[in-house]
Amino acid sequence: MSSRVVLTYGSFDLFHQGHAQLLQRLSMMGTELIVGCSTDAYNAKMGVPAVTPYAQRRLMLESCRFVSRVIAEQEWEQKYTDIVNYNVSVFAMGDDWKGQFDHLNDVAQVVYVPRAKIIGTRKPFHAVSQPALRMVAGA
């Protein structure tokens, strides 16, 4: 089998079984799985601060046998560059992001993976209402 790199992003806060199941499924799509883990600064900027510090979330991901490499997600715009720099074949995100990354189809196959039943209830950045963002930011 030729090299097929899969890339995904997330906070992976309060890492649990659903995260591991998702990573396992993604790892089966290729020969290498790269995970972009959002930094504390990026999470705060997006209005959804993490409970677990970045260094601990990164270590958890690096310890996961399904993950080949962990990179820091520091800005929304880095996805295109990461796909090119890491020679990514498949860009995979949860289906709650459906349509948000279709513009990346020119550099990688974009796949939206069903995950609602295994990941949990934390909403992605784009699904958090503005009043809820202000409440989180003020906390």
PDB file of C-alpha atoms in Angstrom:
ATOM      1  CA  MET A   1       0.000   0.000   0.000  1.00  0.00           C
ATOM      2  CA  SER A   2       1.383   3.410  -0.924  1.00  0.00           C
ATOM      3  CA  SER A   3       1.547   6.185   1.657  1.00  0.00           C
ATOM      4  CA  ARG A   4      -1.825   7.789   2.344  1.00  0.00           C
ATOM      5  CA  VAL A   5      -1.753  10.540   4.951  1.00  0.00           C
ATOM      6  CA  VAL A   6      -4.952  11.460   6.812  1.00  0.00           C
ATOM      7  CA  LEU A   7      -5.269  14.804   8.624  1.00  0.00           C
ATOM      8  CA  THR A   8      -7.856  15.916  11.162  1.00  0.00           C
ATOM      9  CA  TYR A   9      -8.174  18.705  13.710  1.00  0.00           C
ATOM     10  CA  GLY A  10      -9.825  19.155  17.076  1.00  0.00           C
ATOM     11  CA  SER A  11      -9.484  20.222  20.674  1.00  0.00           C
ATOM     12  CA  PHE A  12      -9.624  16.696  22.099  1.00  0.00           C
ATOM     13  CA  ASP A  13     -10.484  18.203  25.463  1.00  0.00           C
ATOM     14  CA  LEU A  14     -11.342  15.758  28.238  1.00  0.00           C
ATOM     15  CA  PHE A  15     -10.171  12.894  26.009  1.00  0.00           C
ATOM     16  CA  HIS A  16     -12.550   9.927  26.133  1.00  0.00           C
ATOM     17  CA  GLN A  17     -13.538   6.687  24.422  1.00  0.00           C
ATOM     18  CA  GLY A  18     -15.393   8.509  21.647  1.00  0.00           C
ATOM     19  CA  HIS A  19     -12.248  10.397  20.703  1.00  0.00           C
ATOM     20  CA  ALA A  20     -10.266   7.134  20.605  1.00  0.00           C
ATOM     21  CA  GLN A  21     -12.929   5.482  18.427  1.00  0.00           C
ATOM     22  CA  LEU A  22     -12.895   8.415  16.017  1.00  0.00           C
ATOM     23  CA  LEU A  23      -9.099   8.352  15.782  1.00  0.00           C
ATOM     24  CA  GLN A  24      -9.166   4.603  15.205  1.00  0.00           C
ATOM     25  CA  ARG A  25     -11.649   5.008  12.343  1.00  0.00           C
ATOM     26  CA  LEU A  26      -9.610   7.827  10.805  1.00  0.00           C
ATOM     27  CA  SER A  27      -6.370   5.844  11.081  1.00  0.00           C
ATOM     28  CA  MET A  28      -7.929   3.051   9.027  1.00  0.00           C
ATOM     29  CA  MET A  29      -8.376   5.491   6.120  1.00  0.00           C
ATOM     30  CA  GLY A  30      -4.626   5.697   5.502  1.00  0.00           C
ATOM     31  CA  THR A  31      -1.124   4.724   6.492  1.00  0.00           C
ATOM     32  CA  GLU A  32      -0.509   7.757   8.719  1.00  0.00           C
ATOM     33  CA  LEU A  33      -2.825   9.891  10.867  1.00  0.00           C
ATOM     34  CA  ILE A  34      -1.823  13.450  11.676  1.00  0.00           C
ATOM     35  CA  VAL A  35      -3.884  15.240  14.315  1.00  0.00           C
ATOM     36  CA  GLY A  36      -3.965  19.005  14.581  1.00  0.00           C
ATOM     37  CA  CYS A  37      -4.645  19.745  18.244  1.00  0.00           C
ATOM     38  CA  SER A  38      -5.923  23.244  18.910  1.00  0.00           C
ATOM     39  CA  THR A  39      -3.761  25.290  21.246  1.00  0.00           C
ATOM     40  CA  ASP A  40      -5.125  26.995  24.341  1.00  0.00           C
ATOM     41  CA  ALA A  41      -4.768  30.391  22.650  1.00  0.00           C
ATOM     42  CA  TYR A  42      -6.659  29.208  19.567  1.00  0.00           C
ATOM     43  CA  ASN A  43      -9.461  27.690  21.660  1.00  0.00           C
ATOM     44  CA  ALA A  44      -9.797  30.913  23.649  1.00  0.00           C
ATOM     45  CA  LYS A  45      -9.806  32.975  20.446  1.00  0.00           C
ATOM     46  CA  MET A  46     -12.613  30.793  19.067  1.00  0.00           C
ATOM     47  CA  GLY A  47     -14.622  31.271  22.273  1.00  0.00           C
ATOM     48  CA  VAL A  48     -14.453  27.696  23.525  1.00  0.00           C
ATOM     49  CA  PRO A  49     -11.599  27.483  26.040  1.00  0.00           C
ATOM     50  CA  ALA A  50     -10.316  24.003  26.839  1.00  0.00           C
ATOM     51  CA  VAL A  51     -10.523  22.527  30.319  1.00  0.00           C
ATOM     52  CA  THR A  52      -7.325  20.496  29.854  1.00  0.00           C
ATOM     53  CA  PRO A  53      -4.141  22.442  28.973  1.00  0.00           C
ATOM     54  CA  TYR A  54      -2.725  22.007  25.468  1.00  0.00           C
ATOM     55  CA  ALA A  55       0.448  20.231  26.638  1.00  0.00           C
ATOM     56  CA  GLN A  56      -1.627  17.522  28.340  1.00  0.00           C
ATOM     57  CA  ARG A  57      -4.004  17.149  25.373  1.00  0.00           C
ATOM     58  CA  ARG A  58      -1.030  16.868  23.019  1.00  0.00           C
ATOM     59  CA  LEU A  59       0.613  14.231  25.227  1.00  0.00           C
ATOM     60  CA  MET A  60      -2.641  12.241  25.338  1.00  0.00           C
ATOM     61  CA  LEU A  61      -2.855  12.288  21.531  1.00  0.00           C
ATOM     62  CA  GLU A  62       0.822  11.362  21.145  1.00  0.00           C
ATOM     63  CA  SER A  63       0.187   8.401  23.457  1.00  0.00           C
ATOM     64  CA  CYS A  64      -2.698   7.151  21.314  1.00  0.00           C
ATOM     65  CA  ARG A  65      -1.585   4.253  19.119  1.00  0.00           C
ATOM     66  CA  PHE A  66      -3.769   5.390  16.213  1.00  0.00           C
ATOM     67  CA  VAL A  67      -2.017   8.772  15.932  1.00  0.00           C
ATOM     68  CA  SER A  68       1.230   9.060  13.959  1.00  0.00           C
ATOM     69  CA  ARG A  69       1.951  12.738  14.574  1.00  0.00           C
ATOM     70  CA  VAL A  70       0.453  15.674  16.469  1.00  0.00           C
ATOM     71  CA  ILE A  71       0.751  19.246  15.230  1.00  0.00           C
ATOM     72  CA  ALA A  72      -0.455  22.455  16.854  1.00  0.00           C
ATOM     73  CA  GLU A  73      -3.560  24.077  15.406  1.00  0.00           C
ATOM     74  CA  GLN A  74      -2.913  27.773  15.899  1.00  0.00           C
ATOM     75  CA  GLU A  75      -5.113  29.404  13.273  1.00  0.00           C
ATOM     76  CA  TRP A  76      -8.047  28.548  11.054  1.00  0.00           C
ATOM     77  CA  GLU A  77      -6.146  29.324   7.835  1.00  0.00           C
ATOM     78  CA  GLN A  78      -3.323  26.828   8.408  1.00  0.00           C
ATOM     79  CA  LYS A  79      -5.293  23.833   7.114  1.00  0.00           C
ATOM     80  CA  TYR A  80      -4.450  24.392   3.447  1.00  0.00           C
ATOM     81  CA  THR A  81      -0.742  24.833   4.209  1.00  0.00           C
ATOM     82  CA  ASP A  82      -0.698  21.765   6.479  1.00  0.00           C
ATOM     83  CA  ILE A  83      -2.291  19.644   3.735  1.00  0.00           C
ATOM     84  CA  VAL A  84       0.399  20.700   1.278  1.00  0.00           C
ATOM     85  CA  ASN A  85       3.341  20.561   3.722  1.00  0.00           C
ATOM     86  CA  TYR A  86       2.454  17.099   5.093  1.00  0.00           C
ATOM     87  CA  ASN A  87       1.473  15.631   1.698  1.00  0.00           C
ATOM     88  CA  VAL A  88      -2.037  14.853   2.965  1.00  0.00           C
ATOM     89  CA  SER A  89      -4.311  12.649   0.868  1.00  0.00           C
ATOM     90  CA  VAL A  90      -7.428  12.767   3.076  1.00  0.00           C
ATOM     91  CA  PHE A  91      -8.680  15.686   5.158  1.00  0.00           C
ATOM     92  CA  ALA A  92     -11.252  14.278   7.596  1.00  0.00           C
ATOM     93  CA  MET A  93     -13.558  16.079  10.004  1.00  0.00           C
ATOM     94  CA  GLY A  94     -16.726  15.197  11.890  1.00  0.00           C
ATOM     95  CA  ASP A  95     -19.949  15.466   9.915  1.00  0.00           C
ATOM     96  CA  ASP A  96     -21.027  18.396  12.087  1.00  0.00           C
ATOM     97  CA  TRP A  97     -18.563  20.386   9.942  1.00  0.00           C
ATOM     98  CA  LYS A  98     -20.154  19.212   6.666  1.00  0.00           C
ATOM     99  CA  GLY A  99     -19.577  21.705   3.865  1.00  0.00           C
ATOM    100  CA  GLN A 100     -17.161  23.887   5.863  1.00  0.00           C
ATOM    101  CA  PHE A 101     -14.043  22.503   4.169  1.00  0.00           C
ATOM    102  CA  ASP A 102     -15.223  21.650   0.659  1.00  0.00           C
ATOM    103  CA  HIS A 103     -12.877  24.342  -0.697  1.00  0.00           C
ATOM    104  CA  LEU A 104      -9.947  22.062   0.236  1.00  0.00           C
ATOM    105  CA  ASN A 105     -11.032  19.443  -2.319  1.00  0.00           C
ATOM    106  CA  ASP A 106      -8.518  20.897  -4.768  1.00  0.00           C
ATOM    107  CA  VAL A 107      -5.604  19.644  -2.622  1.00  0.00           C
ATOM    108  CA  ALA A 108      -7.022  16.601  -0.765  1.00  0.00           C
ATOM    109  CA  GLN A 109     -10.045  14.352  -0.544  1.00  0.00           C
ATOM    110  CA  VAL A 110     -12.376  15.926   2.026  1.00  0.00           C
ATOM    111  CA  VAL A 111     -14.320  13.436   4.148  1.00  0.00           C
ATOM    112  CA  TYR A 112     -16.935  14.187   6.800  1.00  0.00           C
ATOM    113  CA  VAL A 113     -17.134  11.315   9.289  1.00  0.00           C
ATOM    114  CA  PRO A 114     -20.318  10.587  11.267  1.00  0.00           C
ATOM    115  CA  ARG A 115     -19.485  11.014  14.928  1.00  0.00           C
ATOM    116  CA  ALA A 116     -22.477  12.385  16.821  1.00  0.00           C
ATOM    117  CA  LYS A 117     -23.057   9.169  18.766  1.00  0.00           C
ATOM    118  CA  ILE A 118     -19.453   8.604  19.791  1.00  0.00           C
ATOM    119  CA  ILE A 119     -17.924  12.008  20.426  1.00  0.00           C
ATOM    120  CA  GLY A 120     -20.260  13.657  22.878  1.00  0.00           C
ATOM    121  CA  THR A 121     -22.139  16.883  23.190  1.00  0.00           C
ATOM    122  CA  ARG A 122     -19.487  19.586  22.999  1.00  0.00           C
ATOM    123  CA  LYS A 123     -20.390  21.854  20.112  1.00  0.00           C
ATOM    124  CA  PRO A 124     -17.789  22.831  17.508  1.00  0.00           C
ATOM    125  CA  PHE A 125     -16.732  26.484  17.332  1.00  0.00           C
ATOM    126  CA  HIS A 126     -19.072  27.333  14.453  1.00  0.00           C
ATOM    127  CA  ALA A 127     -22.126  25.923  16.257  1.00  0.00           C
ATOM    128  CA  VAL A 128     -21.817  27.914  19.489  1.00  0.00           C
ATOM    129  CA  SER A 129     -24.265  30.813  19.651  1.00  0.00           C
ATOM    130  CA  GLN A 130     -22.901  34.306  20.214  1.00  0.00           C
ATOM    131  CA  PRO A 131     -24.609  34.700  23.651  1.00  0.00           C
ATOM    132  CA  ALA A 132     -23.054  31.390  24.728  1.00  0.00           C
ATOM    133  CA  LEU A 133     -19.656  32.577  23.509  1.00  0.00           C
ATOM    134  CA  ARG A 134     -19.941  35.731  25.609  1.00  0.00           C
ATOM    135  CA  MET A 135     -20.902  33.652  28.673  1.00  0.00           C
ATOM    136  CA  VAL A 136     -17.878  31.370  28.193  1.00  0.00           C
ATOM    137  CA  ALA A 137     -15.543  34.295  27.610  1.00  0.00           C
ATOM    138  CA  GLY A 138     -16.805  36.007  30.770  1.00  0.00           C
ATOM    139  CA  ALA A 139     -16.391  32.882  32.911  1.00  0.00           C
TER     140      ALA A 139
END
